[in-house]
PDB file of C-alpha atoms in Angstrom:
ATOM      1  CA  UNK S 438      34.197 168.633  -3.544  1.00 81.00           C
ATOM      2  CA  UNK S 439      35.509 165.084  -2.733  1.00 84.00           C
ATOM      3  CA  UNK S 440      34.979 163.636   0.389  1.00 89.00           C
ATOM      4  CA  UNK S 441      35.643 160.362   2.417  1.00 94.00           C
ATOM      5  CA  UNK S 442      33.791 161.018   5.769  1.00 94.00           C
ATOM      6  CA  UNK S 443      33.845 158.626   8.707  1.00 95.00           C
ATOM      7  CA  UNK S 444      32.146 159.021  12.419  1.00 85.00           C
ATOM      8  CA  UNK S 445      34.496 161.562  14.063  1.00 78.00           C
ATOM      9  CA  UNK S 446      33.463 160.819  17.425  1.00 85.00           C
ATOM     10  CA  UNK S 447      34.706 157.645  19.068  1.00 92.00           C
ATOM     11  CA  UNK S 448      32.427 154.332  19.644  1.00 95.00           C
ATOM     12  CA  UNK S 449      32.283 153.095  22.947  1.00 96.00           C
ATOM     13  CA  UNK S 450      31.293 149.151  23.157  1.00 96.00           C
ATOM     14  CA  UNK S 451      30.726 146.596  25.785  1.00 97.00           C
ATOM     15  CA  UNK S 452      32.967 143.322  24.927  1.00 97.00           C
ATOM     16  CA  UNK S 453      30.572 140.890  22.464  1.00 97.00           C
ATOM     17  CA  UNK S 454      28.597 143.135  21.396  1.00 97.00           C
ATOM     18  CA  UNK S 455      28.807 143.894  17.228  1.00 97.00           C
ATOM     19  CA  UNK S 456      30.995 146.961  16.795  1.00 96.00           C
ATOM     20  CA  UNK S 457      29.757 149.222  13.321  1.00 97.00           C
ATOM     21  CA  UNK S 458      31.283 151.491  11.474  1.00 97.00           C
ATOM     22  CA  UNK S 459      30.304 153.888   8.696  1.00 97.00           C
ATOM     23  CA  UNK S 460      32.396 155.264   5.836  1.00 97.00           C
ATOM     24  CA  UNK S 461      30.637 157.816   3.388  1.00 96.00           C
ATOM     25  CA  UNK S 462      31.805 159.176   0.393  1.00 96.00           C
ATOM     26  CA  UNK S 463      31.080 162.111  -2.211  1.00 94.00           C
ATOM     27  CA  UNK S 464      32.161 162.792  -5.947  1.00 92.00           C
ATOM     28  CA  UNK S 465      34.237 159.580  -5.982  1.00 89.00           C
ATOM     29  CA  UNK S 466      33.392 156.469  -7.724  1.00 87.00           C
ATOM     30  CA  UNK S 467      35.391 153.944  -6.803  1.00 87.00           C
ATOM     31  CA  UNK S 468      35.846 150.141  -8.065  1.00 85.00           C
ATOM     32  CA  UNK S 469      37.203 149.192  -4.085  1.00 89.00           C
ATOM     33  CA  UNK S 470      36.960 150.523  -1.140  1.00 92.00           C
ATOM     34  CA  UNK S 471      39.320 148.943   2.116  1.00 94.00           C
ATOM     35  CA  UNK S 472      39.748 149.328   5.437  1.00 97.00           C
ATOM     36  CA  UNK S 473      42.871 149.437   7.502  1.00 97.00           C
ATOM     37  CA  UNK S 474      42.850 149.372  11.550  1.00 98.00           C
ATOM     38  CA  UNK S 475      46.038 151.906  13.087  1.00 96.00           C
ATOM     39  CA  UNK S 476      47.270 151.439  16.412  1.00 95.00           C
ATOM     40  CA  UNK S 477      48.926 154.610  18.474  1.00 91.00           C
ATOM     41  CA  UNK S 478      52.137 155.613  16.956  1.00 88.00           C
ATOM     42  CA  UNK S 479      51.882 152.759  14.339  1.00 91.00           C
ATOM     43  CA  UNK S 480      51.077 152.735  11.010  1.00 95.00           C
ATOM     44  CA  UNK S 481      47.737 151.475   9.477  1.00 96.00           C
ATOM     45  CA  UNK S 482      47.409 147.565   8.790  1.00 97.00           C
ATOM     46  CA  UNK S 483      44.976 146.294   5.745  1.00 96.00           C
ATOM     47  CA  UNK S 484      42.385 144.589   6.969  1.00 96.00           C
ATOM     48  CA  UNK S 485      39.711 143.798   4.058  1.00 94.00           C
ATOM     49  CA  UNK S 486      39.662 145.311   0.666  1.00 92.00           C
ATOM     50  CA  UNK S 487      36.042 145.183  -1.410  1.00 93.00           C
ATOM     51  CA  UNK S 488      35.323 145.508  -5.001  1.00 90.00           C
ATOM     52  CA  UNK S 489      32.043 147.586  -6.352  1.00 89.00           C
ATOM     53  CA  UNK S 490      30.230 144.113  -7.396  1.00 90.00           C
ATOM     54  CA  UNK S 491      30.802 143.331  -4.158  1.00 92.00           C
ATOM     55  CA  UNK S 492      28.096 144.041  -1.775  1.00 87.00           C
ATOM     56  CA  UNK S 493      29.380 142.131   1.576  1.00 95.00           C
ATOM     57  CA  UNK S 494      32.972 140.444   2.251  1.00 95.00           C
ATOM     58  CA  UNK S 495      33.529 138.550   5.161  1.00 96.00           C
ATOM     59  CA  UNK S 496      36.917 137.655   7.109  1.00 95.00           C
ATOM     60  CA  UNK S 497      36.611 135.881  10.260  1.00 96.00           C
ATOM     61  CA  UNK S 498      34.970 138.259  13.021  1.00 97.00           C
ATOM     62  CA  UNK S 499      34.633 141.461  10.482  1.00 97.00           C
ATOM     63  CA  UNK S 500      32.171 141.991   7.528  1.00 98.00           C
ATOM     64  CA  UNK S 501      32.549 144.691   5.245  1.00 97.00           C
ATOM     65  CA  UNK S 502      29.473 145.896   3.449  1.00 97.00           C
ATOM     66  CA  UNK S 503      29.682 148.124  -0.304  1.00 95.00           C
ATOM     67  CA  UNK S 504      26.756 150.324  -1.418  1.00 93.00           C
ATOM     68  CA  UNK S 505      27.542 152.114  -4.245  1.00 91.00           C
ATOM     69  CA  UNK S 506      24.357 153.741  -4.413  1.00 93.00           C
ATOM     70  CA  UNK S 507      24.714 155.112  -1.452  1.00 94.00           C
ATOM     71  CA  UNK S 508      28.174 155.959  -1.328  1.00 94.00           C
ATOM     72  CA  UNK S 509      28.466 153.669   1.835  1.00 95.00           C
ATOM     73  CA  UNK S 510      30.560 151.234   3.268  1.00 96.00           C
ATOM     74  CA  UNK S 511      30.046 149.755   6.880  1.00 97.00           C
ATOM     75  CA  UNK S 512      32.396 147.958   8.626  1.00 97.00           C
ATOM     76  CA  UNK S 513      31.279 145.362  11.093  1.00 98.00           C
ATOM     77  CA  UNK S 514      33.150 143.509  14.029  1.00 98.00           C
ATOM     78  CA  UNK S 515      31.416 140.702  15.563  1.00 97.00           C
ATOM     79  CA  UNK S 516      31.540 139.628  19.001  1.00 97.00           C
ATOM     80  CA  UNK S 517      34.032 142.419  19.763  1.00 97.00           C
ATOM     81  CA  UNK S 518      37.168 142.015  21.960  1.00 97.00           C
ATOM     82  CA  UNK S 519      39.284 144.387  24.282  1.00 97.00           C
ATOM     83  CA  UNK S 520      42.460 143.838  21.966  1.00 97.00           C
ATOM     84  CA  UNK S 521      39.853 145.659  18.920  1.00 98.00           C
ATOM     85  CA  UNK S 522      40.491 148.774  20.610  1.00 98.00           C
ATOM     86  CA  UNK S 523      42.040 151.091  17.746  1.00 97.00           C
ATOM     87  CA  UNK S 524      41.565 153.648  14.719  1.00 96.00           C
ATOM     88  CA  UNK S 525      39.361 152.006  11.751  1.00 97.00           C
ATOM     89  CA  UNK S 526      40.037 154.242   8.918  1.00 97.00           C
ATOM     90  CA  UNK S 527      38.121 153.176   5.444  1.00 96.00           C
ATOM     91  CA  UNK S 528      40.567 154.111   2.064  1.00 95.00           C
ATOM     92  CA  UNK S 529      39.497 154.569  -1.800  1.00 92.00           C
ATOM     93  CA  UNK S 530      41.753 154.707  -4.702  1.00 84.00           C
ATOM     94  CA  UNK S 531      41.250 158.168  -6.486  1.00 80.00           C
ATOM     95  CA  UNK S 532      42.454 157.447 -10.385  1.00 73.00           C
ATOM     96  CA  UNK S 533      44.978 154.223 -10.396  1.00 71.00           C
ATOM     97  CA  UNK S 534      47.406 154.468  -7.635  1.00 78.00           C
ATOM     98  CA  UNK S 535      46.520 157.404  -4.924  1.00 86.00           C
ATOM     99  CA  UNK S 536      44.995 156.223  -2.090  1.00 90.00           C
ATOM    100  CA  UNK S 537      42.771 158.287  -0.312  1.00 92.00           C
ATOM    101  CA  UNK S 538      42.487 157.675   3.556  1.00 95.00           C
ATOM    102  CA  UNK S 539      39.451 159.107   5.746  1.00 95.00           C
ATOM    103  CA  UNK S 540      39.530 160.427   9.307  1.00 93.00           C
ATOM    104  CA  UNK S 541      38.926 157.512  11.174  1.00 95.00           C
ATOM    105  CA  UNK S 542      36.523 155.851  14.057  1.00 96.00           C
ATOM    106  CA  UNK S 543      38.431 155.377  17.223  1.00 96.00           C
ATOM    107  CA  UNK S 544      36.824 152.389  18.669  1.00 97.00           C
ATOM    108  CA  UNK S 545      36.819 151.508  22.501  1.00 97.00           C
ATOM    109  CA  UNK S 546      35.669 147.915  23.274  1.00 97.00           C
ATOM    110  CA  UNK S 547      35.280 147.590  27.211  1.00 96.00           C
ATOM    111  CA  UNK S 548      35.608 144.759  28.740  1.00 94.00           C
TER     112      UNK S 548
ATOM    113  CA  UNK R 374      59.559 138.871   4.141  1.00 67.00           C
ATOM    114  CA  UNK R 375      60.947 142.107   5.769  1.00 81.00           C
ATOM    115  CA  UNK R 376      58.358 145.342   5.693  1.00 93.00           C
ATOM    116  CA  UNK R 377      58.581 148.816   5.011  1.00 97.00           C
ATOM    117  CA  UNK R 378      61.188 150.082   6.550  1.00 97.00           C
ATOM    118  CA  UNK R 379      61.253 154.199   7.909  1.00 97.00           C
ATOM    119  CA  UNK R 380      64.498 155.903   9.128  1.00 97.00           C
ATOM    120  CA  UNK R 381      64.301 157.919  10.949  1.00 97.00           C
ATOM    121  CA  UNK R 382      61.902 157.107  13.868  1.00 96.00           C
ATOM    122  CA  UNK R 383      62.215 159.780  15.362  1.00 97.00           C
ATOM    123  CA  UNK R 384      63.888 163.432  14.949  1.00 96.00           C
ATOM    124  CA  UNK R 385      63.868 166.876  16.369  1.00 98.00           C
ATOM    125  CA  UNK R 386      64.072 169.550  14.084  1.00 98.00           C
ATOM    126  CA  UNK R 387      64.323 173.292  14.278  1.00 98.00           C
ATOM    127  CA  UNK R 388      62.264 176.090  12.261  1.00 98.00           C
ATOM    128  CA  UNK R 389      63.901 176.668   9.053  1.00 98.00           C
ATOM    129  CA  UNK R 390      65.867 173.737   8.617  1.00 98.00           C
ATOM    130  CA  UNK R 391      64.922 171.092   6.277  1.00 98.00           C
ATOM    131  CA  UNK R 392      65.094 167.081   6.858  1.00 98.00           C
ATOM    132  CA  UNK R 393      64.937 163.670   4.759  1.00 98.00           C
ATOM    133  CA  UNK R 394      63.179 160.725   5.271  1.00 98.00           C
ATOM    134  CA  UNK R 395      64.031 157.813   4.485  1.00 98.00           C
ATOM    135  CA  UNK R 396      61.817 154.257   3.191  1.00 98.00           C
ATOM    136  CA  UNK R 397      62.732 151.048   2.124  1.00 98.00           C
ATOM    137  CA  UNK R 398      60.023 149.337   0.737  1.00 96.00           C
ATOM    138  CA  UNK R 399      59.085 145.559   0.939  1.00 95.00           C
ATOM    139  CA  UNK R 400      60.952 144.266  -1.955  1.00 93.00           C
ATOM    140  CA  UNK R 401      59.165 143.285  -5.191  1.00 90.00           C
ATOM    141  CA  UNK R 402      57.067 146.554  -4.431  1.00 91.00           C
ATOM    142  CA  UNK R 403      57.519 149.177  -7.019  1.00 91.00           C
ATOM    143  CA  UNK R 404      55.290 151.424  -5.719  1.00 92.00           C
ATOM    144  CA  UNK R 405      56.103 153.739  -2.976  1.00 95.00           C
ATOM    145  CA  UNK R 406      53.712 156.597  -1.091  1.00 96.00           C
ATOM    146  CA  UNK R 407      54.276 159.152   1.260  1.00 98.00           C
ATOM    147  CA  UNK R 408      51.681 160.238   3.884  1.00 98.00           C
ATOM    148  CA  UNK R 409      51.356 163.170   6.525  1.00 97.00           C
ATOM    149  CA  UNK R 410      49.604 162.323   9.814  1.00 96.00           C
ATOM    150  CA  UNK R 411      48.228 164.896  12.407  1.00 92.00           C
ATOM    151  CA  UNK R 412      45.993 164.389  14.944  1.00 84.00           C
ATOM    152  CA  UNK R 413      43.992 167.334  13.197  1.00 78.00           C
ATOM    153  CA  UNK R 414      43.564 166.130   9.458  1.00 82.00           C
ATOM    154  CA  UNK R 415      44.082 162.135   9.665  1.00 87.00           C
ATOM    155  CA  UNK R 416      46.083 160.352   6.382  1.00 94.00           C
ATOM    156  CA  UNK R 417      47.133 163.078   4.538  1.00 96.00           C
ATOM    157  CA  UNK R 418      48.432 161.797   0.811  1.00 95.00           C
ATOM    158  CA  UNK R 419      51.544 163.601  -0.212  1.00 97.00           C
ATOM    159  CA  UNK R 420      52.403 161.930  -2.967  1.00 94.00           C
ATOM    160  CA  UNK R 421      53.471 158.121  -4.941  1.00 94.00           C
ATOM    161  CA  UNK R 422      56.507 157.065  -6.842  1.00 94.00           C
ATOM    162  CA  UNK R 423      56.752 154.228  -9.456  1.00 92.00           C
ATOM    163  CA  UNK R 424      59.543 153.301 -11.037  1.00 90.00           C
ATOM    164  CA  UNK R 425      61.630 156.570  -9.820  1.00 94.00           C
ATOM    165  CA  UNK R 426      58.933 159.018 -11.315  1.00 94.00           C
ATOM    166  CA  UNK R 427      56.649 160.394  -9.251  1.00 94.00           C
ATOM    167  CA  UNK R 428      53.139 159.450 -10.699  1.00 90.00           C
ATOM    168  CA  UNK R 429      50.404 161.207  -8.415  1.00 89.00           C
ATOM    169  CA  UNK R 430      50.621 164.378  -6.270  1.00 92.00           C
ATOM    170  CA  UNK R 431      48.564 165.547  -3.483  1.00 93.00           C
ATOM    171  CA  UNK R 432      48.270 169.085  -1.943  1.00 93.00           C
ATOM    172  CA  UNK R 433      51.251 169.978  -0.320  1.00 96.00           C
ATOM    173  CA  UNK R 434      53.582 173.167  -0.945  1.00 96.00           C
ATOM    174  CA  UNK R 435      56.913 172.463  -3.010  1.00 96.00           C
ATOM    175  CA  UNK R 436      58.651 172.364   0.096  1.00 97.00           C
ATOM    176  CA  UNK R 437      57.845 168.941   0.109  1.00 98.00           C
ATOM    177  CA  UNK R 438      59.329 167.029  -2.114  1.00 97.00           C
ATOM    178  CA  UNK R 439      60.357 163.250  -2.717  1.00 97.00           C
ATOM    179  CA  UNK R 440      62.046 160.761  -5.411  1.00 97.00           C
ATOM    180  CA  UNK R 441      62.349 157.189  -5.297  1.00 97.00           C
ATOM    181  CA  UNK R 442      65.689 154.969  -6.472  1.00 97.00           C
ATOM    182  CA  UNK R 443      66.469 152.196  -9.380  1.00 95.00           C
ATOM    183  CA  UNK R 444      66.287 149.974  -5.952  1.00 94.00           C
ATOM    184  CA  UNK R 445      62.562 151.396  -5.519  1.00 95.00           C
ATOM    185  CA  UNK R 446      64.239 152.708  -2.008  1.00 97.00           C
ATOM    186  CA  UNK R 447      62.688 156.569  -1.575  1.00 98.00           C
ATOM    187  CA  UNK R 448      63.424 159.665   0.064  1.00 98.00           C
ATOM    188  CA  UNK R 449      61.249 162.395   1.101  1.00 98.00           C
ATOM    189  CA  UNK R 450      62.291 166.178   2.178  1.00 98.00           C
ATOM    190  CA  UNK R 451      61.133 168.841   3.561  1.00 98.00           C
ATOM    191  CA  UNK R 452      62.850 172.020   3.392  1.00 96.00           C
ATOM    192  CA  UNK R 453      62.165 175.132   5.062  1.00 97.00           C
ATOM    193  CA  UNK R 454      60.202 173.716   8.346  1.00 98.00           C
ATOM    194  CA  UNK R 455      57.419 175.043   9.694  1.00 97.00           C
ATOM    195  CA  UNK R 456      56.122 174.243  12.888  1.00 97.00           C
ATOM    196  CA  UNK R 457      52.960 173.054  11.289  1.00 95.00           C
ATOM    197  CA  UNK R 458      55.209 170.143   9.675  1.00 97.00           C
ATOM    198  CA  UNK R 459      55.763 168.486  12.529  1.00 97.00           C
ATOM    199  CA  UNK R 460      53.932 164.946  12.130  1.00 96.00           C
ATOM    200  CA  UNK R 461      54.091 161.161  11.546  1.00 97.00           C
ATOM    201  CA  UNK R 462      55.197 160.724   8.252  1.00 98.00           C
ATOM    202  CA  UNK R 463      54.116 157.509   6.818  1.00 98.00           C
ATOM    203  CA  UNK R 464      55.439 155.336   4.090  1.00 98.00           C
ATOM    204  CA  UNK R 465      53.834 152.479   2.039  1.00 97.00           C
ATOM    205  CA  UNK R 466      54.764 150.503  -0.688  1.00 95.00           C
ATOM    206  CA  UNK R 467      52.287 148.194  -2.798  1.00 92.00           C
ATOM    207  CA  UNK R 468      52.992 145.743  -5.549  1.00 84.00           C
ATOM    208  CA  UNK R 469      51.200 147.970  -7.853  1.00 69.00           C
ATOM    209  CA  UNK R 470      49.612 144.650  -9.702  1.00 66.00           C
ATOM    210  CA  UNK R 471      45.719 145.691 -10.115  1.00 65.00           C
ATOM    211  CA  UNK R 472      45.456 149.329 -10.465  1.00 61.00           C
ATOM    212  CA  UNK R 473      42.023 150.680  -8.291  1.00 63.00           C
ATOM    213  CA  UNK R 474      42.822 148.152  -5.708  1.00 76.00           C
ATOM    214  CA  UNK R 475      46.701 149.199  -4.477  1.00 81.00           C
ATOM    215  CA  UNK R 476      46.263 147.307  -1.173  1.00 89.00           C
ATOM    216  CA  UNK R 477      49.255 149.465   0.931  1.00 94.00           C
ATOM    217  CA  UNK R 478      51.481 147.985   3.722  1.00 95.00           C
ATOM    218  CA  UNK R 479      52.933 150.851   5.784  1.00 97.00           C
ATOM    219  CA  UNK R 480      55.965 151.325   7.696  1.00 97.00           C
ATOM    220  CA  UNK R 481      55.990 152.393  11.146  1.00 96.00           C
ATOM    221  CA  UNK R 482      56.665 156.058  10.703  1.00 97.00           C
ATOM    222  CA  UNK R 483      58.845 158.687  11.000  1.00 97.00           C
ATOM    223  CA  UNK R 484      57.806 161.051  13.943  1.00 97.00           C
ATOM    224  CA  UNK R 485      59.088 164.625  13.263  1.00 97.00           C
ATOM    225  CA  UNK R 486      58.858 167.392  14.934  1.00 97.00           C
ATOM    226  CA  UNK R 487      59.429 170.711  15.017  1.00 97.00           C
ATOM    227  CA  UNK R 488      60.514 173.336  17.049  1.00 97.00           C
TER     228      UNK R 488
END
């Protein structure tokens, strides 16, 4: 069956330190994969979006990486802040315009 | 630019009766999708409009059902609630340019539930 599994439980980090994130998938093959960060009661915001050829995009503190042999994506946050605190949830289109969201990481950056 | 736009934020429903949703999407956007959040199952995809036919389904019972307008406004309704249904519903448009990529923006939610 198709699958888009994240890291269910949440990730505790001490403020600076380089917050990561995994996103597997299974029977999908997808030409992007993108992340989106969701706040309580709000709905998700894109963050980065990265194409199959891809195998790292960068924007500002957060690096996305693409392994399509693996089925992986990880999402990176660099020198982490209090104000990261929120859901990460990765996203794949399934077959033109459906967009498939995973669980989500809830991410706690402590200051 | 204005967002998506959700109406209503928030509403109380009871078991039995049924409710619409409402989304205005950012304008230009043709594409419009409806999501269920719980805290239980995440992102649920329920399904996507484009160009007021609905183009991709997910796994929900007929009782939902949606359709979107010649402005690219849409609707979504549930009939028959359940107490299960209560959730955020989500709705996000996209500019539906490059088909596999479909970059969403979301509106804020409508936060139903049910009693």
């Amino acid at each position: 069956s198709q699958k888009i599994e994240q890291n269910s439980e949440a990730l505790n980090i001490q403020e600076g330190k380089t917050a990561t994130l995994t996103c597997n998938y299974t029977n999908y093959s997808p030409a992007y994969l993108q992340w989106y960060r969701q706040d309580p009661g709000r709905g998700p915001v894109f963050l980065l979006l990265i194409r199959e050829n891809e195998k790292e995009k960068r924007k500002e503190r957060l690096k996305v990486t693409f392994d399509t042999t693996l089925k992986q994506s990880l999402f990176h946050i660099t020198a982490s802040q209090p104000a990261d605190s929120a859901t990460y949830l990765c996203a794949l289109v399934d077959g033109g315009f459906k967009t498939i969201f995973g669980a989500g990481t809830r991410l706690f950056v402590k200051a | 630019k204005a967002g998506v736009t959700q109406t209503p934020r928030y509403l109380i429903k009871t078991r039995g009766q049924q409710v619409t949703l409402s989304c205005s999407p950012i304008s230009g956007h043709r594409s419009v999708s409806w999501y269920q959040q719980t805290p239980g199952q995440g992102l649920q995809f329920l399904f996507e409009y484009f160009s007021e036919t609905q183009r991709n389904k997910g796994n929900f019972p007929g009782r939902f059902s949606g359709r979107q307008f010649s402005n690219s406004r849409s609707e979504m309704n549930v009939s028959t609630l359940e107490l299960g249904d209560s959730a955020l519903y989500l709705c996000a448009s996209s500019s539906d340019r490059v088909s596999g990529a479909n970059v969403l923006t979301f509106g804020a939610g409508s936060r139903l539930t049910v009693l």
